[in-house]
CSV table of C-alpha atoms and ligand atoms in Angstrom, one decimal:
chain,number,residue,atom,x,y,z
A,83,MET,CA,0.2,0.1,0.0
A,84,LYS,CA,1.3,3.4,-1.0
A,85,LEU,CA,0.4,6.1,1.3
A,86,ASP,CA,1.2,10.0,0.7
A,87,PRO,CA,2.5,12.0,3.6
A,88,PHE,CA,-0.4,12.7,6.2
A,89,SER,CA,0.5,16.7,5.4
A,90,LEU,CA,-1.0,17.6,9.0
A,91,GLU,CA,0.9,15.1,11.3
A,92,ARG,CA,4.1,16.3,9.3
A,93,TYR,CA,3.3,19.6,10.1
A,94,PHE,CA,2.4,18.9,13.5
A,95,ALA,CA,6.1,16.7,13.5
A,96,LYS,CA,8.0,19.7,12.9
A,97,HIS,CA,6.1,22.2,15.1
A,98,GLU,CA,4.8,20.6,18.0
A,99,PHE,CA,7.8,20.6,20.6
A,100,ALA,CA,9.1,23.4,19.2
A,101,ALA,CA,6.7,26.6,19.1
A,102,PRO,CA,6.4,28.3,22.2
A,103,TYR,CA,2.3,28.8,21.8
A,104,LEU,CA,0.4,26.4,20.5
A,105,LEU,CA,-3.2,27.8,19.7
A,106,CYS,CA,-4.3,24.9,17.0
A,107,SER,CA,-4.1,21.5,19.2
A,108,SER,CA,-7.0,19.4,18.9
A,109,ASP,CA,-6.7,17.8,21.9
A,110,CYS,CA,-8.2,18.8,25.8
A,111,GLU,CA,-5.7,19.5,28.3
A,112,SER,CA,-4.3,16.1,29.6
A,113,MET,CA,-3.5,15.7,33.2
A,114,ALA,CA,-0.7,13.7,35.2
A,115,LEU,CA,-0.5,9.9,35.8
A,116,GLY,CA,-0.5,10.8,39.5
A,117,GLU,CA,-3.5,13.1,38.7
A,118,LEU,CA,-5.0,10.2,37.3
A,119,LEU,CA,-4.1,7.4,39.8
A,120,ALA,CA,-6.0,9.9,42.6
A,121,LEU,CA,-8.9,9.2,41.0
A,122,GLU,CA,-9.6,6.0,42.4
A,123,PRO,CA,-8.0,4.7,46.1
A,124,GLY,CA,-5.9,1.7,45.8
A,125,ALA,CA,-5.1,2.8,42.0
A,126,GLN,CA,-2.0,3.9,42.6
A,127,ASP,CA,-1.1,0.2,44.0
A,128,HIS,CA,-2.7,-1.8,41.0
A,129,PHE,CA,-1.0,0.3,38.7
A,130,SER,CA,2.3,-0.9,40.6
A,131,SER,CA,1.2,-4.6,40.7
A,132,LEU,CA,0.0,-4.9,37.1
A,133,TRP,CA,1.2,-7.3,35.4
A,134,LEU,CA,3.1,-6.5,32.1
A,135,GLY,CA,2.5,-9.9,29.7
A,136,TYR,CA,0.6,-9.7,26.2
A,137,THR,CA,-3.2,-8.5,26.9
A,138,GLU,CA,-6.6,-10.0,25.2
A,139,SER,CA,-6.5,-9.1,21.6
A,140,PRO,CA,-9.5,-7.5,21.5
A,141,GLY,CA,-8.8,-5.2,24.7
A,142,ASN,CA,-9.2,-5.5,28.1
A,143,PRO,CA,-12.8,-7.2,29.3
A,144,GLU,CA,-13.4,-4.4,31.8
A,145,LEU,CA,-11.8,-1.6,30.0
A,146,ARG,CA,-14.4,-2.5,26.9
A,147,GLN,CA,-17.3,-3.2,29.6
A,148,THR,CA,-16.2,0.7,30.4
A,149,ILE,CA,-16.4,2.0,27.1
A,150,THR,CA,-20.2,0.5,26.8
A,151,THR,CA,-21.3,2.9,29.4
A,152,LEU,CA,-20.9,5.8,26.5
A,153,TYR,CA,-23.6,3.9,24.5
A,154,ASN,CA,-26.8,3.1,24.9
A,155,GLY,CA,-27.0,-0.9,25.0
A,156,LEU,CA,-24.1,-2.3,23.3
A,157,ALA,CA,-22.0,-5.4,24.9
A,158,ALA,CA,-18.3,-5.9,25.6
A,159,GLY,CA,-18.1,-7.7,22.3
A,160,GLN,CA,-19.0,-5.1,20.4
A,161,VAL,CA,-16.4,-3.0,20.8
A,162,LEU,CA,-12.7,-3.3,20.1
A,163,VAL,CA,-9.7,-1.4,21.4
A,164,HIS,CA,-6.9,-0.2,19.1
A,165,ALA,CA,-3.9,2.2,19.6
A,166,GLY,CA,-5.7,5.3,19.3
A,167,ALA,CA,-8.2,6.2,16.7
A,168,GLU,CA,-5.4,5.8,14.2
A,169,GLU,CA,-5.2,3.0,13.9
A,170,ALA,CA,-8.8,1.9,13.6
A,171,ILE,CA,-9.4,4.0,10.9
A,172,PHE,CA,-6.4,2.1,9.5
A,173,ASN,CA,-7.5,-1.1,9.9
A,174,PHE,CA,-11.5,-0.5,9.2
A,175,MET,CA,-10.1,1.2,6.0
A,176,ASN,CA,-8.0,-2.3,5.4
A,177,VAL,CA,-11.5,-4.1,5.9
A,178,ALA,CA,-14.6,-2.7,4.2
A,179,LEU,CA,-12.9,-1.6,1.3
A,180,THR,CA,-11.0,-3.3,-1.9
A,181,SER,CA,-9.5,-2.1,-4.7
A,182,GLY,CA,-12.2,-0.2,-6.9
A,183,ASP,CA,-14.5,0.4,-3.8
A,184,HIS,CA,-16.1,3.6,-4.0
A,185,ILE,CA,-16.2,5.4,-0.4
A,186,VAL,CA,-17.6,9.5,0.0
A,187,VAL,CA,-15.6,10.9,3.1
A,188,HIS,CA,-17.3,14.2,4.9
A,189,ALA,CA,-14.9,17.1,3.8
A,190,PRO,CA,-12.9,18.5,5.3
A,191,TYR,CA,-11.5,15.6,6.8
A,192,TYR,CA,-8.5,14.3,9.0
A,193,GLN,CA,-6.0,13.1,6.4
A,194,SER,CA,-6.7,9.1,7.2
A,195,LEU,CA,-10.0,9.1,7.0
A,196,GLY,CA,-9.8,9.6,2.9
A,197,GLU,CA,-6.3,8.7,2.3
A,198,VAL,CA,-6.3,4.9,3.7
A,199,ALA,CA,-8.8,4.5,1.9
A,200,ARG,CA,-7.6,5.7,-1.8
A,201,GLY,CA,-4.2,3.8,-0.5
A,202,VAL,CA,-6.4,0.4,-0.3
A,203,GLY,CA,-7.5,1.2,-4.2
A,204,ALA,CA,-10.9,2.7,-3.3
A,205,GLU,CA,-12.3,6.1,-5.8
A,206,VAL,CA,-12.6,8.4,-3.0
A,207,SER,CA,-15.3,11.6,-3.0
A,208,GLU,CA,-15.5,14.2,-0.9
A,209,TRP,CA,-19.2,15.3,1.0
A,210,ARG,CA,-17.9,18.9,1.1
A,211,ALA,CA,-19.8,20.9,4.6
A,212,ASP,CA,-20.7,24.0,3.5
A,213,PRO,CA,-19.0,27.2,5.1
A,214,GLN,CA,-22.1,29.3,4.2
A,215,ASN,CA,-24.4,27.0,6.2
A,216,ALA,CA,-22.4,26.7,9.4
A,217,TRP,CA,-20.9,24.0,7.4
A,218,GLN,CA,-23.6,21.6,7.5
A,219,PRO,CA,-22.9,19.1,4.5
A,220,ASP,CA,-26.3,18.8,2.3
A,221,LEU,CA,-27.6,14.9,2.4
A,222,ASP,CA,-29.1,15.8,-1.1
A,223,ASP,CA,-24.9,16.2,-2.0
A,224,LEU,CA,-24.2,12.8,-0.1
A,225,GLN,CA,-27.5,11.2,-2.4
A,226,ALA,CA,-25.7,12.4,-5.7
A,227,ALA,CA,-22.6,11.3,-4.7
A,228,LEU,CA,-23.3,7.5,-4.5
A,229,THR,CA,-23.1,5.1,-7.1
A,230,GLU,CA,-23.3,1.1,-7.1
A,231,ARG,CA,-19.8,0.8,-5.9
A,232,THR,CA,-19.8,3.0,-2.3
A,233,LYS,CA,-19.6,0.7,0.2
A,234,VAL,CA,-18.8,3.5,3.0
A,235,VAL,CA,-20.0,6.9,4.1
A,236,VAL,CA,-17.6,8.9,6.6
A,237,ILE,CA,-19.3,11.0,9.0
A,238,ASN,CA,-17.3,13.1,11.7
A,239,LEU,CA,-19.0,14.8,14.0
A,240,PRO,CA,-18.6,16.8,16.2
A,241,HIS,CA,-16.3,18.1,13.5
A,242,ASN,CA,-12.6,18.3,12.7
A,243,PRO,CA,-11.8,21.4,12.1
A,244,THR,CA,-15.4,23.7,11.8
A,245,GLY,CA,-16.7,22.3,15.3
A,246,PHE,CA,-19.8,21.4,13.4
A,247,LEU,CA,-22.9,19.7,15.2
A,248,PRO,CA,-26.2,18.9,13.5
A,249,GLU,CA,-29.6,17.8,14.7
A,250,ALA,CA,-30.3,14.7,15.8
A,251,ASP,CA,-32.5,14.0,13.0
A,252,PHE,CA,-29.3,14.7,10.3
A,253,VAL,CA,-27.6,11.5,12.4
A,254,TYR,CA,-31.1,9.5,11.8
A,255,ALA,CA,-31.7,10.5,7.9
A,256,LEU,CA,-27.8,9.6,7.5
A,257,SER,CA,-29.0,6.4,8.8
A,258,ALA,CA,-32.0,5.9,6.6
A,259,LEU,CA,-30.2,6.7,3.6
A,260,SER,CA,-27.3,3.9,4.6
A,261,ASP,CA,-30.4,1.7,4.6
A,262,ARG,CA,-31.4,2.3,1.4
A,263,HIS,CA,-28.0,1.9,-0.1
A,264,GLY,CA,-26.1,-0.4,2.1
A,265,PHE,CA,-22.9,1.7,2.4
A,266,VAL,CA,-21.5,1.1,6.1
A,267,ILE,CA,-21.7,4.7,8.1
A,268,PHE,CA,-17.9,5.0,9.1
A,269,SER,CA,-18.8,7.5,12.3
A,270,ASP,CA,-15.5,9.5,13.2
A,271,GLU,CA,-17.0,10.4,17.4
A,272,VAL,CA,-13.6,11.0,18.4
A,273,TYR,CA,-14.7,14.8,19.9
A,274,ARG,CA,-18.1,13.3,21.4
A,275,GLY,CA,-18.9,14.8,24.8
A,276,LEU,CA,-17.5,17.9,24.4
A,277,GLU,CA,-21.1,19.4,23.5
A,278,LEU,CA,-21.0,22.7,25.0
A,279,ASP,CA,-24.5,22.9,25.5
A,280,PRO,CA,-24.7,18.7,26.7
A,281,ALA,CA,-28.8,18.6,25.1
A,282,ASP,CA,-26.5,18.8,21.8
A,283,ARG,CA,-24.9,15.8,21.9
A,284,LEU,CA,-26.1,13.3,19.7
A,285,PRO,CA,-26.8,9.3,19.6
A,286,ALA,CA,-23.7,7.3,18.9
A,287,MET,CA,-24.2,5.9,15.2
A,288,ALA,CA,-23.2,2.4,16.4
A,289,ASP,CA,-26.6,3.0,18.9
A,290,VAL,CA,-28.4,4.2,15.9
A,291,ASN,CA,-27.7,2.0,12.7
A,292,GLU,CA,-27.4,-1.7,12.7
A,293,GLN,CA,-23.9,-1.8,10.1
A,294,ALA,CA,-22.6,1.8,11.6
A,295,VAL,CA,-19.2,1.9,13.5
A,296,SER,CA,-18.8,4.6,16.1
A,297,LEU,CA,-15.3,5.4,16.7
A,298,GLY,CA,-14.0,6.7,20.0
A,299,VAL,CA,-10.4,7.7,21.8
A,300,MET,CA,-9.2,9.2,24.6
A,301,SER,CA,-7.3,12.0,23.2
A,302,LYS,CA,-9.5,14.0,22.5
A,303,THR,CA,-12.7,14.5,25.1
A,304,TYR,CA,-10.7,13.7,27.8
A,305,GLY,CA,-7.4,14.6,26.8
A,306,LEU,CA,-5.4,11.4,27.1
A,307,ALA,CA,-3.8,10.9,23.5
A,308,GLY,CA,-0.5,9.3,25.3
A,309,LEU,CA,-2.6,6.8,26.6
A,310,ARG,CA,-2.8,5.9,22.5
A,311,ILE,CA,-6.3,4.2,23.4
A,312,GLY,CA,-9.0,4.1,20.8
A,313,TRP,CA,-11.8,1.8,19.7
A,314,ILE,CA,-14.7,1.0,17.5
A,315,ALA,CA,-18.0,0.3,18.9
A,316,THR,CA,-20.6,-1.2,16.5
A,317,ARG,CA,-23.8,-3.9,16.2
A,318,ASN,CA,-21.9,-5.3,12.4
A,319,ALA,CA,-20.8,-8.4,14.0
A,320,ALA,CA,-19.1,-9.7,10.7
A,321,LEU,CA,-17.0,-6.2,9.7
A,322,LEU,CA,-16.1,-6.7,13.8
A,323,LYS,CA,-14.4,-10.0,13.2
A,324,LYS,CA,-12.7,-8.8,10.1
A,325,MET,CA,-11.5,-6.1,12.0
A,326,SER,CA,-10.1,-8.3,14.7
A,327,ALA,CA,-8.6,-10.9,12.9
A,328,PHE,CA,-6.7,-7.4,11.0
A,329,LYS,CA,-5.2,-6.3,14.4
A,330,ASP,CA,-3.1,-9.6,14.5
A,331,TYR,CA,-1.2,-7.9,11.8
A,332,THR,CA,-0.6,-4.1,13.4
A,333,THR,CA,-0.7,-4.3,16.9
A,334,ILE,CA,-1.8,-7.4,18.1
A,335,CYS,CA,-3.2,-6.2,21.7
A,336,ASN,CA,-2.9,-3.1,23.4
A,337,SER,CA,-0.7,-1.8,25.8
A,338,ALA,CA,-1.1,-2.9,29.4
A,339,PRO,CA,-1.0,-0.1,31.6
A,340,SER,CA,-2.6,2.3,29.4
A,341,GLU,CA,-5.9,0.0,29.1
A,342,PHE,CA,-5.1,0.5,32.6
A,343,LEU,CA,-5.4,3.9,32.8
A,344,ALA,CA,-7.9,4.0,30.5
A,345,THR,CA,-10.4,1.9,32.1
A,346,ILE,CA,-10.2,5.0,35.5
A,347,ALA,CA,-10.3,7.5,33.3
A,348,LEU,CA,-13.7,6.6,31.4
A,349,ARG,CA,-14.8,5.4,34.9
A,350,HIS,CA,-15.2,9.4,35.2
A,351,ALA,CA,-15.5,10.0,32.1
A,352,GLU,CA,-18.2,12.5,32.5
A,353,SER,CA,-16.0,14.8,35.4
A,354,ILE,CA,-13.1,14.5,33.2
A,355,ALA,CA,-15.3,15.7,30.4
A,356,ARG,CA,-16.9,18.5,32.6
A,357,ARG,CA,-13.6,20.0,33.4
A,358,ASN,CA,-12.6,20.3,29.5
A,359,ARG,CA,-15.8,21.8,28.4
A,360,GLU,CA,-15.6,24.2,31.2
A,361,ILE,CA,-11.8,25.4,30.0
A,362,ILE,CA,-13.2,25.7,26.6
A,363,ASN,CA,-16.0,27.6,27.3
A,364,HIS,CA,-14.0,29.9,29.3
A,365,ASN,CA,-11.6,29.9,26.1
A,366,LEU,CA,-14.3,30.2,23.8
A,367,GLU,CA,-15.5,34.0,25.4
A,368,HIS,CA,-11.7,34.9,24.7
A,369,LEU,CA,-11.7,33.5,21.5
A,370,ASP,CA,-15.3,35.7,21.0
A,371,ARG,CA,-14.0,39.2,22.2
A,372,PHE,CA,-10.6,38.8,19.9
A,373,PHE,CA,-12.6,37.6,16.3
A,374,ASN,CA,-15.4,40.2,17.3
A,375,ALA,CA,-12.9,42.9,17.2
A,376,HIS,CA,-10.8,41.5,14.4
A,377,ALA,CA,-14.0,41.2,12.3
A,378,ASP,CA,-12.1,43.0,9.2
A,379,TRP,CA,-9.7,39.8,9.3
A,380,PHE,CA,-11.0,37.0,10.1
A,381,ALA,CA,-14.6,35.1,10.0
A,382,TRP,CA,-15.7,33.5,12.6
A,383,GLN,CA,-18.1,30.6,13.3
A,384,ARG,CA,-18.6,29.8,17.1
A,385,PRO,CA,-18.8,25.9,17.4
A,386,LYS,CA,-21.3,24.4,18.4
A,387,ALA,CA,-19.0,21.7,20.0
A,388,GLY,CA,-15.5,20.1,20.1
A,389,SER,CA,-12.2,22.3,21.0
A,390,ILE,CA,-11.1,23.2,17.6
A,391,ALA,CA,-12.7,26.1,15.0
A,392,PHE,CA,-12.6,26.8,11.2
A,393,PRO,CA,-12.2,30.4,10.8
A,394,GLN,CA,-11.6,32.2,7.9
A,395,LEU,CA,-8.9,34.3,6.7
A,396,LEU,CA,-10.3,37.4,5.3
A,397,ARG,CA,-7.6,38.5,3.7
A,398,GLY,CA,-4.0,37.7,1.9
A,399,SER,CA,-2.9,33.8,1.9
A,400,VAL,CA,-3.6,31.7,5.3
A,401,ASP,CA,0.0,29.6,4.5
A,402,ASP,CA,1.8,33.2,4.1
A,403,PHE,CA,-0.4,34.4,7.4
A,404,CYS,CA,0.2,31.2,9.6
A,405,ASN,CA,4.1,31.3,8.6
A,406,LYS,CA,5.1,34.9,9.6
A,407,LEU,CA,3.2,35.2,12.9
A,408,LEU,CA,5.5,31.8,13.7
A,409,LYS,CA,8.1,33.0,12.9
A,410,ASP,CA,7.4,36.8,14.8
A,411,ALA,CA,5.3,35.8,17.4
A,412,GLY,CA,6.3,32.0,17.9
A,413,VAL,CA,2.4,30.9,17.7
A,414,LEU,CA,1.2,27.8,16.1
A,415,LEU,CA,-2.0,27.8,13.8
A,416,LEU,CA,-2.5,24.9,10.9
A,417,PRO,CA,-3.5,26.5,8.2
A,418,GLY,CA,-6.5,25.0,6.5
A,419,SER,CA,-4.4,24.5,2.9
A,420,LEU,CA,-3.3,21.4,4.9
A,421,TYR,CA,-6.9,20.0,4.5
A,422,GLY,CA,-7.2,20.9,1.0
A,423,PRO,CA,-6.3,24.0,-1.3
A,424,ARG,CA,-9.8,25.7,-1.5
A,425,TYR,CA,-9.7,26.7,2.7
A,426,ASN,CA,-8.2,29.6,2.8
A,427,ALA,CA,-9.3,29.2,6.6
A,428,PHE,CA,-6.8,28.0,9.8
A,429,ARG,CA,-7.7,25.4,12.7
A,430,VAL,CA,-7.8,27.1,16.1
A,431,GLY,CA,-7.7,24.8,18.9
A,432,PHE,CA,-9.0,25.7,22.6
A,433,GLY,CA,-8.8,22.6,24.8
A,434,ARG,CA,-6.1,23.3,27.0
A,435,ARG,CA,-5.5,26.2,29.8
A,436,ASN,CA,-2.9,28.3,27.9
A,437,MET,CA,-4.8,29.4,25.3
A,438,PRO,CA,-5.5,32.7,26.5
A,439,GLU,CA,-1.7,33.1,26.7
A,440,ALA,CA,-1.0,32.1,22.9
A,441,LEU,CA,-4.2,34.5,21.7
A,442,ALA,CA,-2.8,37.4,23.8
A,443,LYS,CA,0.6,36.7,21.5
A,444,PHE,CA,-1.5,36.2,18.2
A,445,GLU,CA,-3.6,39.8,19.4
A,446,THR,CA,0.0,42.3,19.9
A,447,HIS,CA,1.0,40.4,15.8
A,448,ILE,CA,-2.1,41.3,14.3
A,449,LYS,CA,-2.6,45.0,15.9
A,450,GLU,CA,1.2,45.4,15.2
A,451,LYS,CA,0.2,44.4,11.3
A,452,LYS,CA,-2.7,47.0,11.5
A,453,GLY,CA,-0.4,49.3,13.0
A,454,MET,CA,2.1,49.0,10.0
A,455,GLU,CA,-0.9,49.5,7.3
A,456,GLU,CA,-2.0,52.6,8.9
A,457,PRO,CA,-0.7,55.7,6.8
B,169,LIG,C1,-11.4,13.6,13.4
B,169,LIG,C2,-10.3,12.6,14.0
B,169,LIG,N1,-10.3,11.3,14.3
B,169,LIG,C3,-9.0,10.2,14.7
B,169,LIG,C4,-7.8,11.0,15.0
B,169,LIG,C5,-6.9,10.1,15.4
B,169,LIG,O1,-6.8,10.5,17.0
B,169,LIG,P1,-5.6,9.4,17.6
B,169,LIG,O2,-4.3,10.5,17.1
B,169,LIG,O3,-5.8,9.5,19.4
B,169,LIG,O4,-5.3,8.6,16.8
B,169,LIG,C6,-7.6,13.2,15.1
B,169,LIG,C7,-6.9,13.2,15.6
B,169,LIG,O5,-6.5,14.4,15.4
B,169,LIG,C8,-9.2,13.4,14.6
B,169,LIG,O6,-9.1,14.6,15.2
């Protein structure tokens, strides 16, 4: 399989640990190991006595059981744990698609959601979100894109990078379309739980549709990317069986310490997510003020969910803008061109506590630019 470089991840590999101020991280505030273990009495001792042999290939039974609490009536046997969401995407695309198949991907998209399918030999069509309509993709457009060969439709809600979140009827309509046309919905839900109004939380696709696959991870909502624990949840037994067998060629089984720590974190899923939503709400107040003050430069659409948004740059090229900001002020934004040449926008991330500090540096830079423009 030949894959093009993952532009966004290459950009992060270059800058993430070198740039002084990160303003585009997609994950929420993390925590130290001690803080996580302190969530439960005795956890520290259990962790010290943890056995470090091979683990059960589908995932630790207690972890899988705990993951089911995020769904509505799924059993532990309908969950397959992976090394992050990324491994699950890779394995799903390899199992669900063969050369000559067709897949439709909600766009703009996190590159692996389309690139792995392309590597498998599938034809990839974009199902584009409409920036004029709060980044909502149109179900009629999807219907028009479907062919006899369409095996998979990828949806990502809450959406990276726009923060778009539809009403629940959108999910049910997509599910009905899948029933009629026979494609499998691969639903990337890695930001689920970060709805600004928890009443807006969508039902998981695996709860709505018998064939669909829901993707979850510890990295975003729970801020625990370093655990590298992700999962798929599905009622599609045939697909789950094939993915389990495919995993023998990727990681075989998961990291025992990570599974243990993820289990503890998910037993406290709601309180960790609430903490992160509070950080997001606080940061969004700063962003609202910033974008209001600089509406001549940026078009801001306040997201309904998630820890990222995709404001448009109204002047000049976003690549030049982001390069200059990094060089002059040490602030890292993610140019939208990494999602495709048509996006003169940038990804801003606001799940971390130190965001206001990075935003202040950004604002100083903008004010200097404006000062230079004045006659
Ligand atoms: C939409 C989406 N899906 C999947 C992933 C991969 O998650 P992980 O890095 O935890 O494997 C990301 C990470 O940025 C993402 O934004």
